[in-house]
CSV table of C-alpha atoms and ligand atoms in Angstrom, one decimal:
chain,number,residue,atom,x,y,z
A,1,UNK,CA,0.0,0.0,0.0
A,2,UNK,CA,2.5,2.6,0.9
A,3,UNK,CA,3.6,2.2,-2.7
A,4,UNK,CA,0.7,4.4,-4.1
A,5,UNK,CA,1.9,7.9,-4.0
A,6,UNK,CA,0.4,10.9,-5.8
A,7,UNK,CA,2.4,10.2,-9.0
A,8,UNK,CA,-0.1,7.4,-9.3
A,9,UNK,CA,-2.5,10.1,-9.7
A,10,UNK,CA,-0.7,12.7,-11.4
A,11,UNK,CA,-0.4,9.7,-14.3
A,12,UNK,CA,-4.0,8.7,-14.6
A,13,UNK,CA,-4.7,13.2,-15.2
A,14,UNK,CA,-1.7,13.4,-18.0
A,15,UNK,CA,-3.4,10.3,-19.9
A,16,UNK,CA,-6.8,11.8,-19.3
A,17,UNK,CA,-5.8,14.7,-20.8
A,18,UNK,CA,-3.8,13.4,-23.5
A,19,UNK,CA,-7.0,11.5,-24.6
A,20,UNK,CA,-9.3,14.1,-24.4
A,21,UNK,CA,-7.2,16.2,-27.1
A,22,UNK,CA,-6.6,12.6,-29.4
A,23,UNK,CA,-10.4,11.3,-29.6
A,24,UNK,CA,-12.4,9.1,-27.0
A,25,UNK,CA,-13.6,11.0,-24.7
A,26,UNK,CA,-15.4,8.6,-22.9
A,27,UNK,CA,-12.1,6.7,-21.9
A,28,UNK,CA,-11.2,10.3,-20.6
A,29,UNK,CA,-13.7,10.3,-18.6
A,30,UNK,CA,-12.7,7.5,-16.5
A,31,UNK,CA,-9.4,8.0,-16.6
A,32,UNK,CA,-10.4,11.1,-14.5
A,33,UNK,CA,-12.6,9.4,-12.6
A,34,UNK,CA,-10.3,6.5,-12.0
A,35,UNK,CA,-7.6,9.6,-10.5
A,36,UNK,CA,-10.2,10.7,-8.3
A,37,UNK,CA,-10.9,7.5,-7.1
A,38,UNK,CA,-6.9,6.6,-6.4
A,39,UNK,CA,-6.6,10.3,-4.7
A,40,UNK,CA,-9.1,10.0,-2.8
A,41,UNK,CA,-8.2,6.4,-1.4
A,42,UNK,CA,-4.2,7.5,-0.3
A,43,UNK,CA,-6.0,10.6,1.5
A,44,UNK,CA,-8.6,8.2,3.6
A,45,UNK,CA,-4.9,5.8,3.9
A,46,UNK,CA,-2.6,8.2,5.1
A,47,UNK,CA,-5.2,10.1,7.2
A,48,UNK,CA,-5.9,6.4,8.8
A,49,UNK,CA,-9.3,7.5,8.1
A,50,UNK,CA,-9.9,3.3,6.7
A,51,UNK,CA,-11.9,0.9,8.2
A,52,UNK,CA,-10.2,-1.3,10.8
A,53,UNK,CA,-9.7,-4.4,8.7
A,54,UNK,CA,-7.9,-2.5,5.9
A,55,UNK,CA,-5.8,-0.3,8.2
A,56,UNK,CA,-2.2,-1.1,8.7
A,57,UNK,CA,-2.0,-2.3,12.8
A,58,UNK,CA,0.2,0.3,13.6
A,59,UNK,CA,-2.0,3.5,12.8
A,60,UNK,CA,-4.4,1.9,14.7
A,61,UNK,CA,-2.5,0.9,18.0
A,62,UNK,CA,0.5,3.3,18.1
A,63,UNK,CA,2.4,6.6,16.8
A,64,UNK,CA,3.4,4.7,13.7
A,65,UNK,CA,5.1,8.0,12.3
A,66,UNK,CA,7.6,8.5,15.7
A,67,UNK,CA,8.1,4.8,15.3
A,68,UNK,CA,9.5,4.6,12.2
A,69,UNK,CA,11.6,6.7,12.9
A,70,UNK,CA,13.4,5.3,16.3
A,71,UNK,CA,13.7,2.2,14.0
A,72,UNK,CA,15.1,4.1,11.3
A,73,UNK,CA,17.7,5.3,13.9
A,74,UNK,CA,17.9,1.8,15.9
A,75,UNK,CA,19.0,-0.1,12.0
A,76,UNK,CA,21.1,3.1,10.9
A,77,UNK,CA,24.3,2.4,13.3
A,78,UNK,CA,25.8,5.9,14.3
A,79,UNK,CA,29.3,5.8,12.1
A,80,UNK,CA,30.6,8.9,12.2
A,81,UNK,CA,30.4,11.9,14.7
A,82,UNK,CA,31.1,15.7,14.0
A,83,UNK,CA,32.8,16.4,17.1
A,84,UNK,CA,33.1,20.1,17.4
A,85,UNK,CA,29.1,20.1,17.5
A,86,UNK,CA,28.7,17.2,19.3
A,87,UNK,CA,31.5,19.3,21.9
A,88,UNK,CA,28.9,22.0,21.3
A,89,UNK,CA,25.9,21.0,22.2
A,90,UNK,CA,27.3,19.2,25.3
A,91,UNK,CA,29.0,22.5,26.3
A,92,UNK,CA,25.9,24.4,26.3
A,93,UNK,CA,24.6,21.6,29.2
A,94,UNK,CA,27.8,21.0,31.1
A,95,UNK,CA,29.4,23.9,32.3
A,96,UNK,CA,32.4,24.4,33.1
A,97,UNK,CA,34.4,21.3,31.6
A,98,UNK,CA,35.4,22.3,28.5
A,99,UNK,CA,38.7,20.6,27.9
A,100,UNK,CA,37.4,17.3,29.0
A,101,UNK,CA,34.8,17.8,26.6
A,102,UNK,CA,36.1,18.3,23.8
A,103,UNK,CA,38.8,15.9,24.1
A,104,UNK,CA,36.1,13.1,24.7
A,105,UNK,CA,34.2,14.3,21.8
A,106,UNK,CA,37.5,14.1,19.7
A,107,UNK,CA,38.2,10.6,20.8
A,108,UNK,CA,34.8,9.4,20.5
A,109,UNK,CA,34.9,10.7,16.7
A,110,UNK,CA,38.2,8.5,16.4
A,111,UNK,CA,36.4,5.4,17.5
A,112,UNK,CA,33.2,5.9,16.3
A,113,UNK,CA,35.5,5.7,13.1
A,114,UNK,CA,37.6,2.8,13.4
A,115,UNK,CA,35.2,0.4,15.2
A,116,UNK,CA,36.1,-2.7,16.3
A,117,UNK,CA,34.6,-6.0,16.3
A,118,UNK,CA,36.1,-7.5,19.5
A,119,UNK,CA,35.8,-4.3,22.0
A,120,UNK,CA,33.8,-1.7,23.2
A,121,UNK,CA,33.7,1.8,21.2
A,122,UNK,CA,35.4,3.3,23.8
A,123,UNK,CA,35.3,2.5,27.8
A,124,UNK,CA,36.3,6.1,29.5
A,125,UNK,CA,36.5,7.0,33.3
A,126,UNK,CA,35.7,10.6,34.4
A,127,UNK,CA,37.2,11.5,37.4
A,128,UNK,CA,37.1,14.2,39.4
A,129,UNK,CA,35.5,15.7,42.7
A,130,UNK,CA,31.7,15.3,43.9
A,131,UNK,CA,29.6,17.6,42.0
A,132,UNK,CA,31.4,18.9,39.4
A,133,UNK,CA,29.3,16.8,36.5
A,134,UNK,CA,30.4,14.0,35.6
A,135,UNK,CA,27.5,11.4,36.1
A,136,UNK,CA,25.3,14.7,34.5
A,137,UNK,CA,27.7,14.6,31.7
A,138,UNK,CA,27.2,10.7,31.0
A,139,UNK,CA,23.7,11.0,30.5
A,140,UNK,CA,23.8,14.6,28.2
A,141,UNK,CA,26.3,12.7,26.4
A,142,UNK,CA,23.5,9.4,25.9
A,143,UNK,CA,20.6,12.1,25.0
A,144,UNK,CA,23.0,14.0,22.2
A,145,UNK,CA,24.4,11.0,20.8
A,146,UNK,CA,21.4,8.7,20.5
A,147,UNK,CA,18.5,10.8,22.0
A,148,UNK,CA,15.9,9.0,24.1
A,149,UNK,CA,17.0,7.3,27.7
A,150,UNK,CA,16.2,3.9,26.4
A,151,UNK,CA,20.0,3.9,25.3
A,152,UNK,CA,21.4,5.2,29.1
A,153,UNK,CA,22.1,1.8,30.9
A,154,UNK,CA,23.0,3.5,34.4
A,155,UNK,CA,24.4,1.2,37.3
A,156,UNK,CA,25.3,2.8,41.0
A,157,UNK,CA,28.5,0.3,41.5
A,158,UNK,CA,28.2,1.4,44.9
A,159,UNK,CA,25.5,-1.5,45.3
A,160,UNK,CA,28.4,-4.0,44.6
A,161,UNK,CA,30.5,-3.7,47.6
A,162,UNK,CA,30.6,-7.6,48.0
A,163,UNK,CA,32.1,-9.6,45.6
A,164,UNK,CA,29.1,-12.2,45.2
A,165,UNK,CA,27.1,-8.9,43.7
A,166,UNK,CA,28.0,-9.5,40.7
A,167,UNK,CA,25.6,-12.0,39.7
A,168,UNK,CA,23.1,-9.4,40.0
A,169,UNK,CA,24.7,-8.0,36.7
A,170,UNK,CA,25.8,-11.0,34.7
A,171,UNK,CA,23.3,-13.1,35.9
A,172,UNK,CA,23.0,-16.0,38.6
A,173,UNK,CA,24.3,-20.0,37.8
A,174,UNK,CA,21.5,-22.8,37.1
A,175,UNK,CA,19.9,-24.0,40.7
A,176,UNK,CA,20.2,-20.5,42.3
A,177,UNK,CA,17.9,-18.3,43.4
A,178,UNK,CA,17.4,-15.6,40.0
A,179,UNK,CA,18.6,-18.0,37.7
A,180,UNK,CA,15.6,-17.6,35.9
A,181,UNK,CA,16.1,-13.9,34.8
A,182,UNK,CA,19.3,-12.5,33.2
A,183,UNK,CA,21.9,-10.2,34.8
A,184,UNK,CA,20.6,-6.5,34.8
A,185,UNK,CA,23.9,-5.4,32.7
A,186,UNK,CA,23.5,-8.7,30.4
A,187,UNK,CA,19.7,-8.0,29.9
A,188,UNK,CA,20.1,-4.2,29.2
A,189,UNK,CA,22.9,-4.8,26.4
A,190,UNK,CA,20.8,-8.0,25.2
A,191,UNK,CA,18.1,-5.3,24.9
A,192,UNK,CA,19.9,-2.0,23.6
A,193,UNK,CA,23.6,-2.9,22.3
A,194,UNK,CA,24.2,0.8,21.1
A,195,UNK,CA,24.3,2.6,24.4
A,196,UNK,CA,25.9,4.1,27.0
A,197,UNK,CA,26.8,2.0,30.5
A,198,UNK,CA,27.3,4.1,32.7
A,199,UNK,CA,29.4,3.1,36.0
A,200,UNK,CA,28.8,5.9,38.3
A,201,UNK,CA,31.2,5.7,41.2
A,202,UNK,CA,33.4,2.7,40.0
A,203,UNK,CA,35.7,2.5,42.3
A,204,UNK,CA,33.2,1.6,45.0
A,205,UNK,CA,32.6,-1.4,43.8
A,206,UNK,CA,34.4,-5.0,44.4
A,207,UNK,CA,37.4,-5.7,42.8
A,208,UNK,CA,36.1,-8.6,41.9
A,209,UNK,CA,33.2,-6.9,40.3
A,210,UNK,CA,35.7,-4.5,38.4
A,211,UNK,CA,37.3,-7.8,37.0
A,212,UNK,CA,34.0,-9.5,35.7
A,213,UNK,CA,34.1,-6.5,33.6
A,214,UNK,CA,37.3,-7.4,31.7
A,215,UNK,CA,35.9,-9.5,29.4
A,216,UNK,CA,33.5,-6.9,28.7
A,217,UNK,CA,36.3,-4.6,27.4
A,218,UNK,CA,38.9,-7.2,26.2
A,219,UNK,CA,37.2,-9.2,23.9
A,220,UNK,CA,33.9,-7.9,23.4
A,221,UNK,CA,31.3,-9.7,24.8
A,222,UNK,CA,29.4,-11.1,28.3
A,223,UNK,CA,28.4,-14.1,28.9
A,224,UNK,CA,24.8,-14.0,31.0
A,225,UNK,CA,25.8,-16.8,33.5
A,226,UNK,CA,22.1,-18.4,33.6
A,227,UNK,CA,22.6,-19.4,30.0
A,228,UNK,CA,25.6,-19.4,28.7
A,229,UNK,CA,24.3,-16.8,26.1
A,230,UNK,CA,27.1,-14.1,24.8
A,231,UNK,CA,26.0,-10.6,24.9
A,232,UNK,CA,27.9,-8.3,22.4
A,233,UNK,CA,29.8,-5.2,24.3
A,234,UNK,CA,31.0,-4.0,20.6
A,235,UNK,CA,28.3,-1.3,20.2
A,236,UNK,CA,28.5,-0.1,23.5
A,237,UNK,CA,30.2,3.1,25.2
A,238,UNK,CA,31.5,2.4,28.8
A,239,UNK,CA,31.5,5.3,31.3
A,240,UNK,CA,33.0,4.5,34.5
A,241,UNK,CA,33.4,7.8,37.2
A,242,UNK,CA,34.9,7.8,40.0
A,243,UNK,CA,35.7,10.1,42.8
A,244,UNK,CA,39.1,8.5,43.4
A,245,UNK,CA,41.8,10.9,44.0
A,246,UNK,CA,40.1,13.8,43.5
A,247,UNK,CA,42.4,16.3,45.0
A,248,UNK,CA,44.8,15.5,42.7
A,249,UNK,CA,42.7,15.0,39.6
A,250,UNK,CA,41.3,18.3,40.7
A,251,UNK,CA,45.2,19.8,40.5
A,252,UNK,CA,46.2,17.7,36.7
A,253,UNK,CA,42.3,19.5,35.7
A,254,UNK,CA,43.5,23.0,36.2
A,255,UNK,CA,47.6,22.3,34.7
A,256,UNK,CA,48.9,23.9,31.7
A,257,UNK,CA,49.7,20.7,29.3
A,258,UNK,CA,48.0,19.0,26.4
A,259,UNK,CA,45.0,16.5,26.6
A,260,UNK,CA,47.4,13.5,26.5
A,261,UNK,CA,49.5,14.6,29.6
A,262,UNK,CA,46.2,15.6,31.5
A,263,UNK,CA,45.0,11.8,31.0
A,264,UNK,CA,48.1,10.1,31.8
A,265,UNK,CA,48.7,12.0,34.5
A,266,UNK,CA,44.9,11.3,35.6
A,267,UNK,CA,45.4,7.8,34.9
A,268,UNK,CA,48.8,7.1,37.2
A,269,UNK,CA,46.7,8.8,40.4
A,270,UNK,CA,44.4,6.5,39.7
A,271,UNK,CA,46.9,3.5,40.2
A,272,UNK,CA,47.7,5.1,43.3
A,273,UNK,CA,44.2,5.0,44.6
A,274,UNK,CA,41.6,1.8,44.4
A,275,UNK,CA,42.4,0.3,41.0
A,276,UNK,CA,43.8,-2.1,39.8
A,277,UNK,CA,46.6,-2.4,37.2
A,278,UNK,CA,45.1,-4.7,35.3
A,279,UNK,CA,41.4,-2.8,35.2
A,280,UNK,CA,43.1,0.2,34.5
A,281,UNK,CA,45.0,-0.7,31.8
A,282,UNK,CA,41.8,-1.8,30.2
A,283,UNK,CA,40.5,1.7,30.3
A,284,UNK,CA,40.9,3.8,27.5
A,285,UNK,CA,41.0,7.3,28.8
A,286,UNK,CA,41.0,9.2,31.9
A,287,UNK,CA,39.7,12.5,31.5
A,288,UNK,CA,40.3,15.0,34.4
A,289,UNK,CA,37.1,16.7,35.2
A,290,UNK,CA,37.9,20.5,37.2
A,291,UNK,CA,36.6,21.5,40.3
A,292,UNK,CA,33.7,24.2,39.4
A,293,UNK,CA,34.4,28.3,40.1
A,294,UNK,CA,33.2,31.3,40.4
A,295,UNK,CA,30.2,31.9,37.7
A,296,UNK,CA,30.3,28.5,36.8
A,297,UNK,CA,28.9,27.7,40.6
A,298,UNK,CA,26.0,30.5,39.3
A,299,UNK,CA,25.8,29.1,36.0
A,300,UNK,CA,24.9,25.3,37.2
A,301,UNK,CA,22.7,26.6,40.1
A,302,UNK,CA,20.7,28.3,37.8
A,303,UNK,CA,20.4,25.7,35.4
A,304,UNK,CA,19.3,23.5,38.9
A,305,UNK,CA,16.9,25.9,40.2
A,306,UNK,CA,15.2,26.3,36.5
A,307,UNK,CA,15.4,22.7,36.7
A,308,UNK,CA,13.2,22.8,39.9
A,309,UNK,CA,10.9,24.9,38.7
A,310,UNK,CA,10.4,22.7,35.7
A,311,UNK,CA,9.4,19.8,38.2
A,312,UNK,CA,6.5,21.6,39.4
A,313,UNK,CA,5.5,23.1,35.7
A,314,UNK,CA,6.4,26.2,36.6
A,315,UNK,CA,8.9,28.8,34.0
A,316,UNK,CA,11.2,30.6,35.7
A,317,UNK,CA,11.1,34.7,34.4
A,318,UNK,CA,13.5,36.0,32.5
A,319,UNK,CA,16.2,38.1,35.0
A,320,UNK,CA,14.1,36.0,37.6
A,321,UNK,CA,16.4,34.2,39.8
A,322,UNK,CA,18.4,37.1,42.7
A,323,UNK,CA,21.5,37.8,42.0
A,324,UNK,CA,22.1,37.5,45.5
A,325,UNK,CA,21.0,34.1,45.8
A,326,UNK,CA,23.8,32.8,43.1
A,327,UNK,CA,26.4,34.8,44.9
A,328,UNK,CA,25.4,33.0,48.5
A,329,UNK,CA,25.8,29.7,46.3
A,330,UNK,CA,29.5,30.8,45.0
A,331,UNK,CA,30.3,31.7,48.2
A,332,UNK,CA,29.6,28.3,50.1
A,333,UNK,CA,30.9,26.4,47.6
A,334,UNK,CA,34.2,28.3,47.2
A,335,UNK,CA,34.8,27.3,51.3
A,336,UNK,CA,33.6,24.0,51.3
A,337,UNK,CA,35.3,20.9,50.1
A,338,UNK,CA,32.5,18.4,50.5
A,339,UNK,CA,29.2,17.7,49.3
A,340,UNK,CA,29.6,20.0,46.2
A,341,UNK,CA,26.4,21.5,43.9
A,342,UNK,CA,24.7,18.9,44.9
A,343,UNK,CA,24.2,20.0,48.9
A,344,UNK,CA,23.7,23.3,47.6
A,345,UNK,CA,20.6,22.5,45.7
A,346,UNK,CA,19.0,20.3,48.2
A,347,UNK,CA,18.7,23.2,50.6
A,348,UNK,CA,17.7,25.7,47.7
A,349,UNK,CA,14.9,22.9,46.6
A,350,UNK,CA,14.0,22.6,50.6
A,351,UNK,CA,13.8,26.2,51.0
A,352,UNK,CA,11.3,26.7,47.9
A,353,UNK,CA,9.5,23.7,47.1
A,354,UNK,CA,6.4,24.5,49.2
A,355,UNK,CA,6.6,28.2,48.1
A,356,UNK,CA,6.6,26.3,44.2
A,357,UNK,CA,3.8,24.2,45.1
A,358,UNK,CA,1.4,26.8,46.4
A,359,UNK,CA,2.3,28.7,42.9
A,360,UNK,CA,1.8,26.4,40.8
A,361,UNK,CA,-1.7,25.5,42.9
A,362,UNK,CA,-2.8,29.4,42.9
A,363,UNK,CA,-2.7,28.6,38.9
A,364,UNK,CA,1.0,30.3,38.7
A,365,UNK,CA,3.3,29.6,35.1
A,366,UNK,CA,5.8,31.7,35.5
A,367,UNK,CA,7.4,32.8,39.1
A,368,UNK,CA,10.9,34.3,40.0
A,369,UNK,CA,13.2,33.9,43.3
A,370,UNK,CA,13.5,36.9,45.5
A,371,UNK,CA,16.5,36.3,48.7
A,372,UNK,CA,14.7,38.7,51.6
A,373,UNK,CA,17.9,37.8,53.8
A,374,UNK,CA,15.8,35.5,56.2
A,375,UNK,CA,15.1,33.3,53.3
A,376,UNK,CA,14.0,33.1,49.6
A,377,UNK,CA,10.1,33.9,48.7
A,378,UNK,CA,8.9,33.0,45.3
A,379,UNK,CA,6.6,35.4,43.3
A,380,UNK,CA,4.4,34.4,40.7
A,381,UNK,CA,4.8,36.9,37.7
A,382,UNK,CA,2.6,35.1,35.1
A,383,UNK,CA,-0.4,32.6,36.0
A,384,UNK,CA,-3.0,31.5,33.8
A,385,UNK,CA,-5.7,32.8,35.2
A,386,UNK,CA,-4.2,36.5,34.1
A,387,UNK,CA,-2.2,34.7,31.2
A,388,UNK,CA,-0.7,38.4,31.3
A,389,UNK,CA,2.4,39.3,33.0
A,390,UNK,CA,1.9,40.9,36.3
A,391,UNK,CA,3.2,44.3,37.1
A,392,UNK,CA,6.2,43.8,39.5
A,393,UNK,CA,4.2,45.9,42.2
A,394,UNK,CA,1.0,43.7,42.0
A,395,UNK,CA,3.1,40.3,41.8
A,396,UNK,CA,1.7,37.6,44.2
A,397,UNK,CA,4.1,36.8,47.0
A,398,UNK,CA,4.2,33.2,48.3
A,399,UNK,CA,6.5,33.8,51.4
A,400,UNK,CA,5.4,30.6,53.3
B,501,ATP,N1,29.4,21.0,35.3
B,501,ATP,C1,28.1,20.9,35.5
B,501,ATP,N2,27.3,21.4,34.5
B,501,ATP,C2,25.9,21.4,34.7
B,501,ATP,N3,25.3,20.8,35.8
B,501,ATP,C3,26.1,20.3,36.7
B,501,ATP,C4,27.5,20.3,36.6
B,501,ATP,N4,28.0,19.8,37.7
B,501,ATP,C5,27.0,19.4,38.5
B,501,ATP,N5,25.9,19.7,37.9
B,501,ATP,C6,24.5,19.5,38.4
B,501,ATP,O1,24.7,19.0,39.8
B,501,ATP,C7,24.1,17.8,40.0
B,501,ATP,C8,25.2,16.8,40.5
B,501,ATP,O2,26.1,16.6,39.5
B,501,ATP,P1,26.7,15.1,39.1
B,501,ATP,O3,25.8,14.1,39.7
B,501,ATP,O4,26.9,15.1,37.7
B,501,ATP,O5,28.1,15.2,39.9
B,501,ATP,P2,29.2,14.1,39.9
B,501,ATP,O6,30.4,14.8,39.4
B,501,ATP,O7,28.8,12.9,39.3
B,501,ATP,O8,29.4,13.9,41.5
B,501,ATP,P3,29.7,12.5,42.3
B,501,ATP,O9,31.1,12.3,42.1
B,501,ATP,O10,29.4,12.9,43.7
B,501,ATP,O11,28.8,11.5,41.8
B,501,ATP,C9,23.6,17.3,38.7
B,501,ATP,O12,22.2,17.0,38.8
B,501,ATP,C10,23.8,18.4,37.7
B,501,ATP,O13,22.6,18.8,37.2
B,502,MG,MG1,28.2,11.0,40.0
């Protein structure tokens, strides 16, 4: 059926016509009735305006369109990157890390490139102190490169302390308890082979967890334990982070040398801390991820309190976040070595969320954060029951 297309129609006209000026008008006629006929049936078809029987299944039980085209992009393997805009694009969400992202970009491009049958596209470890991005930048990077979180395959390795936890991954032998489901790493690449795996917080796991994943990276594949089956790791990107070192990491982030030297230098403090040789060896890349400073503390704390906003449907205005409140932010994070953007935003959502709810409940769309020195208040400046803008002196004020 998709075959019919409007030429089909187009056709039947020119020979109606062409008729019409050589003779037999009555085969004219239903040459241009026949065109009607054809148009009419590819509007009802396309506009799945058919009866049930003669639709296709898919117009009738899902978004046939936006599946086509995930397919489309599932067949099509990604073969080459442009890595300035993929750098970009990634820049515009992850502040403050710009040499780390561009040189991932770069070497992604490289790989993505010269695949290889019998490894991984790339495995990479981020590393660097809490807070400064890098489990955010895993999962930008697994929204720009295949869009959709269907292709994000996140595991907290902090869950695998003991060294029996890694049957939870790679599955469980015959005769034990779980042996009837796969491994939740061996199911997810069984599932989705082109995606990310991220391994937030490597380090915390086992060592003999970290060595199960050797294979992974070595030669390609996983076996799911319950089975035997082999799970291709050849379309996949690994992302370990770790926190490891982070002092010094910090120190290689902020030194004068070339991409190379940052990694290796990255890479031997890791040795130092809670890898081993052999695992580390195995990885790629280190990249260095810098501590964050000065406007770039402003710059992610407003991208986090927009983000809160968003939660409760509400826009933030434009100008509409105080100053004064960003400049509290880059004040306590300059002092403070622990806990990162992270602690910040968890008081700033504590401080605001009821204040956001009770907006968005008065029928508020659009507020902006005021710091009155005992706390911050949240105005509404647009709701829908005005759907206009209200005049700074009239705004609403939620202070509790
Ligand atoms: N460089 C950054 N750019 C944009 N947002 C950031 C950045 N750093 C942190 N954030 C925001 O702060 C939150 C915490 O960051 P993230 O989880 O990426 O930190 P992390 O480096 O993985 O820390 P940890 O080592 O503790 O896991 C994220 O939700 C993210 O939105
Ligand atoms: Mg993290």
């Amino acid at each position: 059926m998709t075959g019919l297309n409007p030429w089909l129609g187009r056709l039947f006209i020119v020979l109606g016509l062409i008729t019409i000026d050589h003779a037999s008008p009555a085969l004219a006629r239903t040459l241009v009735v026949g065109a009607a006929v054809v148009a009419v049936f590819i509007f009802l078809y396309q506009g799945s305006y058919l009866p049930r029987f003669i639709m296709d299944v898919l117009d009738r039980l899902t978004n046939k369109a936006s599946l086509e085209q995930a397919y489309a992009q599932r067949s099509g393997k990604l073969v080459t990157i442009d890595a300035d805009q993929l750098a970009d694009r990634i820049i515009a969400r992850v502040i403050g890390q710009n040499d780390a992202v561009h040189s991932i970009a770069m070497q992604l491009r490289r790989r993505f490139a010269a695949r290889r049958a019998d490894k991984p596209i790339a495995v990479f470890c981020l590393a660097g102190a809490p807070g400064t991005g890098k489990t955010h930048f895993a999962k930008v990077l697994a929204d720009e490169l295949y869009g959709g979180k269907g292709h994000l395959h996140f595991f907290d390795m902090s869950q695998f302390g003991q060294p029996h936890a890694a049957a939870s991954l790679f599955g469980q032998a015959r005769g034990y308890v779980g042996s009837q489901t796969y491994g939740a790493l061996t199911a997810a690449l069984r599932d989705v082979p082109d995606s990310i795996v991220l391994l937030d917080e490597f380090e915390k796991a086992h060592p003999e967890v970290h060595k199960r994943f050797l294979t992974a990276w070595n030669d390609g594949f996983i076996t799911e334990v319950s089975d035997g089956a082999r799970v291709a790791t050849s379309d996949a990107i690994f992302i370990l982070t770790t926190n490891a070192a982070s002092r010094r990491i910090g120190e290689i982030a902020e030194q004068n040398q070339t991409a190379e030297d940052r990694g290796r230098l990255a890479k031997a403090s890791l040795l130092d801390a809670q890898f081993a040789p052999e695992v580390l060896s195995r990885i790629d890349e280190v990249f260095a991820f810098r501590p964050l400073k000065g406007l770039d503390i402003a710059r992610v704390v407003a991208l986090e309190i927009e983000a809160i906003a968003q939660q409760f449907g509400l826009r933030i205005a434009g100008g509409g976040i105080d100053p004064k409140i960003l400049l509290d932010s880059i004040e306590t994070l300059s002092n403070r070595l622990q806990g990162g953007v992270r602690d910040l935003t968890r008081a700033l959502e504590r401080q605001v969320t009821d204040k956001l709810i009770d907006a968005r409940a008065a029928g508020a769309v659009e507020v902006r954060l005021i710091d009155r020195g005992s706390g911050v208040t949240v105005e509404v400046t647009r709701s829908n029951a005005t759907a206009e803008p209200l005049q700074p002196q009239s705004a609403e004020v939620l202070n509790n």
